[in-house]
């Protein structure tokens, strides 16, 4: 009984103790201290006991007390790393900063002190030690505060959960720990798809992170792990770098530069709402006159002076339509250059004169983020042409480059403009777009306020050019007056009221002078031949030279319907077609420099299938070479049939007289006169750069070796085509001579050159990735590389020229009549049409926006397209009907066609000059219109310019060349027989009237005149 009573008393006693312990608060520290009496580490025991009973986070506190405060912060950072992988970058940085601030406000400054200087690092260590001591004291204070707080007991928690539910019970809990007790472990196991987010001492709600739970996570949830907590993990080096990069004191650190993190969305939005204004500040010019003028500008701007507002208004601003390709912002060129103000300043006694200076800067934009590639693609006009700042700028367009106009005082240089733009755009380099700027002093303009006479006195080349043009015009007028002197003298005598006898005297004198120029009949040549030569040679030479400049004679030769070339009407049409297509191709290339506000509409228009007719310039150039070879073979074969000999030097000199004078005149005009005939934002970029290149390569134009240099260093690309025609003339003359002397050798030479030409085009294209056409997305470097290796090379361009030589020889040998059966004729026309259509349609794929370049396909096309095109054109020329009756029946239609065809060289030279002048003169943005590709007004200017060149230089130079060559290569002993058969300039033969192709027979005959009996024996 006693033992049973004792056992009952013990049970009651322990039940009372258990009941009392349930009623005690869970955070009672006295109980933990009593339970841990006698332990070696009482504090650790108390914390472990508290962790087992309440689930409070004891391990981090112990680590914080023992391992310094920074490990506590790192533990928080590591806990935040899980959120970094799932939340946005901006929210994570804000959350991490909030956690750091909750622990200690001074920790961020302490952690970001990374100075490499020894003194500063020592000072930082001392500060950290002081802060560690203060953190320990703060910890003790926090513990005291925690002791004062009363927490609900376990029984009360069970009652609240049972009565009020789980939600109210959760509100009474202050925190949920990383290391749960046994009571929570079973509940956690039932929720494998969620992990509890750790919370610090300060209440902070976090989103639960959903992730896949593996077995290691379950093992970590074992409840007895809370007794032996894991030490806080050290933060990674990457995490520390991110923390230091986010520190507000990072800018003051003298350590090595670190990569800046991407800017937040708020920062980007702030930049969008504060667009750059490109206004120069005084600090951008350290000293000098520019510094003074910028100071004056800002001082006067605060006073709202009109000239400062005009200068500010003339500077380009960011406008609408950037994604439509409107990136060329010129500002107001005229308003800037018209600014001129004299301002009195207190700093200097003399007034300061300020003029507006306009500078055009080039800005290249590159994307560093994949999300910005599509906007930049639209910004660059869908990358119709791909270029960089390093590429030449005077010819091929650079769609990736934005032209930006800046207005500032005249004393400031391009370096100040570069600083202004760089300062304005520097904040935007962190938004995912990189800006690269280029400004040159030669692209800056200040209005010239000198008179024209002073400009002539200063520029000797300009004065020489204008004097030369005026002289040629006066000579033409003098020649015209000389031809009509009889009528002019008669009118003058009637004006003065003279008698009839006096009026007849000048007419008789004019008849006498005119008779000297006219050829004497054969029956009147009774004097000694030597005396007659001495008597007639000197006056006849002067009169013939003067008659070469006669406008009336030039017009008759250009409009003549009796010239031998009239029997080739198709050739005249093809020459006009080739010239027009070269003009349209020039317009397409130069349109990339225009400030189009809807460049996307322009790109959409030129990406259609029909645009391939002007985006394959090589085909039209080959067509003109084929026509030139055909005419050369036709004339030289006629020469060989009549004389059985070729005067090679005379023929080459005659050919040079057709090209060199006109080329030198037009190139000289571009070099010394054109730069003074206009102005605009693009004037120095296009016209000025073109003039510099012309001056450097003038000797190449004089020698007709323009293709020996790179096309990007040539001032006029059209001259390369003309130089190739002259160089291939040597090959054509050799083939014609071999055809008559050794036909087998001639055929072998033609076949060998064809094989070499095809192989060269294929291998060069395959190796250097050349472009067969101006496809969408072509790079400027690829364009120039193709021009240098294909367009400028006589070897690669010889195919069509040799085909023209062969067609001309065949036409001459068959006398223009081919007995082809109508059935085969129709089949031949069908094959020729299909071949020409294939040459155009095969390149149509490159007109699409998503075209992908293939080197093998491009090599095959460039290798075979000239050959197929040449065969098709040769068939058309040979089989075309030779009906001269159409020309005789419709002379009003035929004459304009013949005029344009015979002015082929002046028209090609004038096309580039007029297109260049119109493009460089644009000052304001405008919308794309069809006139940007074909302008009737521009075509009229080209025709007028070509007529001036033809009347002043082209036709007179050819006639003078024929006269001089006739004198140099004539045999004095046999000159009498030639003089009896030669017609003077006033009644020249049709071939002499129209020195254009085909050339006059006299210009390609042998230099030695042979007697008639010797000619008949040779034939």
PDB file of C-alpha atoms in Angstrom, residues 359-510:
ATOM      1  CA  UNK A 359      28.864  70.160 -88.183  1.00  0.00           C
ATOM      2  CA  UNK A 360      27.549  66.826 -89.366  1.00  0.00           C
ATOM      3  CA  UNK A 361      28.408  63.951 -87.044  1.00  0.00           C
ATOM      4  CA  UNK A 362      28.150  60.228 -87.816  1.00  0.00           C
ATOM      5  CA  UNK A 363      26.786  58.008 -85.041  1.00  0.00           C
ATOM      6  CA  UNK A 364      26.872  54.235 -85.242  1.00  0.00           C
ATOM      7  CA  UNK A 365      24.538  52.234 -83.009  1.00  0.00           C
ATOM      8  CA  UNK A 366      25.163  48.640 -81.985  1.00  0.00           C
ATOM      9  CA  UNK A 367      23.026  46.377 -79.834  1.00  0.00           C
ATOM     10  CA  UNK A 368      24.403  44.455 -76.857  1.00  0.00           C
ATOM     11  CA  UNK A 369      21.073  42.858 -75.955  1.00  0.00           C
ATOM     12  CA  UNK A 370      19.208  40.344 -78.068  1.00  0.00           C
ATOM     13  CA  UNK A 371      15.918  42.036 -77.242  1.00  0.00           C
ATOM     14  CA  UNK A 372      17.091  45.242 -78.939  1.00  0.00           C
ATOM     15  CA  UNK A 373      18.241  43.674 -82.195  1.00  0.00           C
ATOM     16  CA  UNK A 374      14.819  43.885 -83.818  1.00  0.00           C
ATOM     17  CA  UNK A 375      14.304  47.595 -82.945  1.00  0.00           C
ATOM     18  CA  UNK A 376      17.776  48.408 -84.245  1.00  0.00           C
ATOM     19  CA  UNK A 377      17.016  46.401 -87.384  1.00  0.00           C
ATOM     20  CA  UNK A 378      14.041  48.683 -88.038  1.00  0.00           C
ATOM     21  CA  UNK A 379      16.052  51.716 -86.998  1.00  0.00           C
ATOM     22  CA  UNK A 380      18.665  50.940 -89.651  1.00  0.00           C
ATOM     23  CA  UNK A 381      16.160  50.727 -92.470  1.00  0.00           C
ATOM     24  CA  UNK A 382      15.884  46.931 -92.175  1.00  0.00           C
ATOM     25  CA  UNK A 383      19.629  46.733 -92.920  1.00  0.00           C
ATOM     26  CA  UNK A 384      19.231  47.169 -96.662  1.00  0.00           C
ATOM     27  CA  UNK A 385      22.959  47.997 -96.684  1.00  0.00           C
ATOM     28  CA  UNK A 386      25.251  46.975 -93.844  1.00  0.00           C
ATOM     29  CA  UNK A 387      28.135  49.316 -93.040  1.00  0.00           C
ATOM     30  CA  UNK A 388      30.368  50.668 -90.290  1.00  0.00           C
ATOM     31  CA  UNK A 389      32.053  53.974 -89.585  1.00  0.00           C
ATOM     32  CA  UNK A 390      35.328  52.793 -91.104  1.00  0.00           C
ATOM     33  CA  UNK A 391      33.801  52.285 -94.556  1.00  0.00           C
ATOM     34  CA  UNK A 392      34.066  55.005 -97.241  1.00  0.00           C
ATOM     35  CA  UNK A 393      31.226  57.459 -97.181  1.00  0.00           C
ATOM     36  CA  UNK A 394      31.191  59.300-100.535  1.00  0.00           C
ATOM     37  CA  UNK A 395      29.422  56.675-102.679  1.00  0.00           C
ATOM     38  CA  UNK A 396      27.919  53.532-101.113  1.00  0.00           C
ATOM     39  CA  UNK A 397      25.264  54.291 -98.464  1.00  0.00           C
ATOM     40  CA  UNK A 398      25.669  53.425 -94.791  1.00  0.00           C
ATOM     41  CA  UNK A 399      22.256  52.580 -93.391  1.00  0.00           C
ATOM     42  CA  UNK A 400      23.700  51.748 -89.947  1.00  0.00           C
ATOM     43  CA  UNK A 401      25.061  55.271 -89.503  1.00  0.00           C
ATOM     44  CA  UNK A 402      22.948  58.195 -88.303  1.00  0.00           C
ATOM     45  CA  UNK A 403      23.882  61.642 -89.613  1.00  0.00           C
ATOM     46  CA  UNK A 404      23.323  64.259 -86.903  1.00  0.00           C
ATOM     47  CA  UNK A 405      23.557  68.014 -87.336  1.00  0.00           C
ATOM     48  CA  UNK A 406      25.034  70.170 -84.547  1.00  0.00           C
ATOM     49  CA  UNK A 407      25.119  73.974 -84.491  1.00  0.00           C
ATOM     50  CA  UNK A 408      27.676  75.773 -82.326  1.00  0.00           C
ATOM     51  CA  UNK A 409      29.937  78.861 -82.445  1.00  0.00           C
ATOM     52  CA  UNK A 410      32.464  78.984 -85.249  1.00  0.00           C
ATOM     53  CA  UNK A 411      35.570  78.843 -83.030  1.00  0.00           C
ATOM     54  CA  UNK A 412      34.740  75.347 -81.776  1.00  0.00           C
ATOM     55  CA  UNK A 413      36.313  72.401 -83.553  1.00  0.00           C
ATOM     56  CA  UNK A 414      35.067  68.920 -84.341  1.00  0.00           C
ATOM     57  CA  UNK A 415      36.593  67.691 -81.074  1.00  0.00           C
ATOM     58  CA  UNK A 416      34.111  69.828 -79.122  1.00  0.00           C
ATOM     59  CA  UNK A 417      31.233  68.443 -81.198  1.00  0.00           C
ATOM     60  CA  UNK A 418      32.431  64.929 -80.448  1.00  0.00           C
ATOM     61  CA  UNK A 419      32.518  65.760 -76.724  1.00  0.00           C
ATOM     62  CA  UNK A 420      28.992  67.222 -76.842  1.00  0.00           C
ATOM     63  CA  UNK A 421      27.492  64.123 -78.473  1.00  0.00           C
ATOM     64  CA  UNK A 422      29.469  61.716 -76.319  1.00  0.00           C
ATOM     65  CA  UNK A 423      28.380  63.460 -73.129  1.00  0.00           C
ATOM     66  CA  UNK A 424      24.756  63.448 -74.224  1.00  0.00           C
ATOM     67  CA  UNK A 425      24.740  59.771 -75.186  1.00  0.00           C
ATOM     68  CA  UNK A 426      26.978  58.337 -72.445  1.00  0.00           C
ATOM     69  CA  UNK A 427      24.074  57.455 -70.078  1.00  0.00           C
ATOM     70  CA  UNK A 428      22.403  55.468 -72.843  1.00  0.00           C
ATOM     71  CA  UNK A 429      25.349  53.093 -73.263  1.00  0.00           C
ATOM     72  CA  UNK A 430      24.018  51.178 -70.242  1.00  0.00           C
ATOM     73  CA  UNK A 431      20.626  50.574 -71.830  1.00  0.00           C
ATOM     74  CA  UNK A 432      21.832  47.875 -74.244  1.00  0.00           C
ATOM     75  CA  UNK A 433      22.879  50.152 -77.129  1.00  0.00           C
ATOM     76  CA  UNK A 434      26.457  51.212 -77.825  1.00  0.00           C
ATOM     77  CA  UNK A 435      27.120  54.507 -79.586  1.00  0.00           C
ATOM     78  CA  UNK A 436      30.231  55.172 -81.654  1.00  0.00           C
ATOM     79  CA  UNK A 437      30.791  58.741 -82.864  1.00  0.00           C
ATOM     80  CA  UNK A 438      32.880  60.250 -85.635  1.00  0.00           C
ATOM     81  CA  UNK A 439      33.202  63.972 -86.386  1.00  0.00           C
ATOM     82  CA  UNK A 440      35.749  65.589 -88.694  1.00  0.00           C
ATOM     83  CA  UNK A 441      36.660  69.215 -89.218  1.00  0.00           C
ATOM     84  CA  UNK A 442      36.140  68.911 -92.969  1.00  0.00           C
ATOM     85  CA  UNK A 443      32.490  68.045 -92.305  1.00  0.00           C
ATOM     86  CA  UNK A 444      31.915  71.366 -90.543  1.00  0.00           C
ATOM     87  CA  UNK A 445      30.716  74.392 -92.489  1.00  0.00           C
ATOM     88  CA  UNK A 446      30.740  78.113 -91.880  1.00  0.00           C
ATOM     89  CA  UNK A 447      29.096  80.362 -94.442  1.00  0.00           C
ATOM     90  CA  UNK A 448      31.544  81.981 -96.838  1.00  0.00           C
ATOM     91  CA  UNK A 449      31.055  85.727 -96.817  1.00  0.00           C
ATOM     92  CA  UNK A 450      33.544  86.488 -99.571  1.00  0.00           C
ATOM     93  CA  UNK A 451      32.569  87.912-102.912  1.00  0.00           C
ATOM     94  CA  UNK A 452      32.913  85.841-106.070  1.00  0.00           C
ATOM     95  CA  UNK A 453      35.808  87.935-107.332  1.00  0.00           C
ATOM     96  CA  UNK A 454      37.739  87.410-104.119  1.00  0.00           C
ATOM     97  CA  UNK A 455      37.033  83.712-104.335  1.00  0.00           C
ATOM     98  CA  UNK A 456      38.426  83.602-107.873  1.00  0.00           C
ATOM     99  CA  UNK A 457      41.523  85.484-106.756  1.00  0.00           C
ATOM    100  CA  UNK A 458      42.066  83.039-103.907  1.00  0.00           C
ATOM    101  CA  UNK A 459      41.345  79.782-105.781  1.00  0.00           C
ATOM    102  CA  UNK A 460      43.450  79.579-108.929  1.00  0.00           C
ATOM    103  CA  UNK A 461      41.983  76.217-109.990  1.00  0.00           C
ATOM    104  CA  UNK A 462      38.458  77.614-109.912  1.00  0.00           C
ATOM    105  CA  UNK A 463      39.526  80.611-111.945  1.00  0.00           C
ATOM    106  CA  UNK A 464      41.287  78.364-114.474  1.00  0.00           C
ATOM    107  CA  UNK A 465      38.252  76.107-114.845  1.00  0.00           C
ATOM    108  CA  UNK A 466      35.813  78.962-115.370  1.00  0.00           C
ATOM    109  CA  UNK A 467      38.209  80.614-117.820  1.00  0.00           C
ATOM    110  CA  UNK A 468      38.530  77.360-119.771  1.00  0.00           C
ATOM    111  CA  UNK A 469      34.769  76.920-120.058  1.00  0.00           C
ATOM    112  CA  UNK A 470      34.335  80.535-121.121  1.00  0.00           C
ATOM    113  CA  UNK A 471      37.067  80.144-123.728  1.00  0.00           C
ATOM    114  CA  UNK A 472      35.468  77.055-125.254  1.00  0.00           C
ATOM    115  CA  UNK A 473      32.131  78.832-125.402  1.00  0.00           C
ATOM    116  CA  UNK A 474      33.657  81.828-127.144  1.00  0.00           C
ATOM    117  CA  UNK A 475      35.416  79.598-129.662  1.00  0.00           C
ATOM    118  CA  UNK A 476      32.110  77.899-130.488  1.00  0.00           C
ATOM    119  CA  UNK A 477      30.457  81.258-130.982  1.00  0.00           C
ATOM    120  CA  UNK A 478      33.349  82.401-133.158  1.00  0.00           C
ATOM    121  CA  UNK A 479      33.112  79.279-135.321  1.00  0.00           C
ATOM    122  CA  UNK A 480      29.375  79.793-135.687  1.00  0.00           C
ATOM    123  CA  UNK A 481      29.919  83.427-136.633  1.00  0.00           C
ATOM    124  CA  UNK A 482      32.587  82.434-139.170  1.00  0.00           C
ATOM    125  CA  UNK A 483      30.254  79.991-140.906  1.00  0.00           C
ATOM    126  CA  UNK A 484      27.514  82.653-141.191  1.00  0.00           C
ATOM    127  CA  UNK A 485      29.729  85.638-141.783  1.00  0.00           C
ATOM    128  CA  UNK A 486      28.112  86.368-145.158  1.00  0.00           C
ATOM    129  CA  UNK A 487      24.692  86.705-143.599  1.00  0.00           C
ATOM    130  CA  UNK A 488      26.039  88.607-140.598  1.00  0.00           C
ATOM    131  CA  UNK A 489      27.990  91.030-142.797  1.00  0.00           C
ATOM    132  CA  UNK A 490      24.979  91.650-144.979  1.00  0.00           C
ATOM    133  CA  UNK A 491      22.837  92.426-141.955  1.00  0.00           C
ATOM    134  CA  UNK A 492      25.477  94.731-140.551  1.00  0.00           C
ATOM    135  CA  UNK A 493      25.727  96.692-143.804  1.00  0.00           C
ATOM    136  CA  UNK A 494      22.000  97.069-144.014  1.00  0.00           C
ATOM    137  CA  UNK A 495      21.966  98.237-140.403  1.00  0.00           C
ATOM    138  CA  UNK A 496      24.466 100.992-141.182  1.00  0.00           C
ATOM    139  CA  UNK A 497      22.576 101.999-144.299  1.00  0.00           C
ATOM    140  CA  UNK A 498      25.429 101.489-146.725  1.00  0.00           C
ATOM    141  CA  UNK A 499      24.949 101.470-150.509  1.00  0.00           C
ATOM    142  CA  UNK A 500      24.618  98.289-152.483  1.00  0.00           C
ATOM    143  CA  UNK A 501      28.190  98.300-153.689  1.00  0.00           C
ATOM    144  CA  UNK A 502      29.530  98.552-150.202  1.00  0.00           C
ATOM    145  CA  UNK A 503      27.215  95.755-149.164  1.00  0.00           C
ATOM    146  CA  UNK A 504      28.496  93.457-151.911  1.00  0.00           C
ATOM    147  CA  UNK A 505      32.139  93.973-151.029  1.00  0.00           C
ATOM    148  CA  UNK A 506      32.095  92.096-147.690  1.00  0.00           C
ATOM    149  CA  UNK A 507      30.095  89.326-149.334  1.00  0.00           C
ATOM    150  CA  UNK A 508      32.717  88.922-152.030  1.00  0.00           C
ATOM    151  CA  UNK A 509      35.454  88.875-149.416  1.00  0.00           C
ATOM    152  CA  UNK A 510      33.607  86.212-147.469  1.00  0.00           C
TER     153      UNK A 510
END
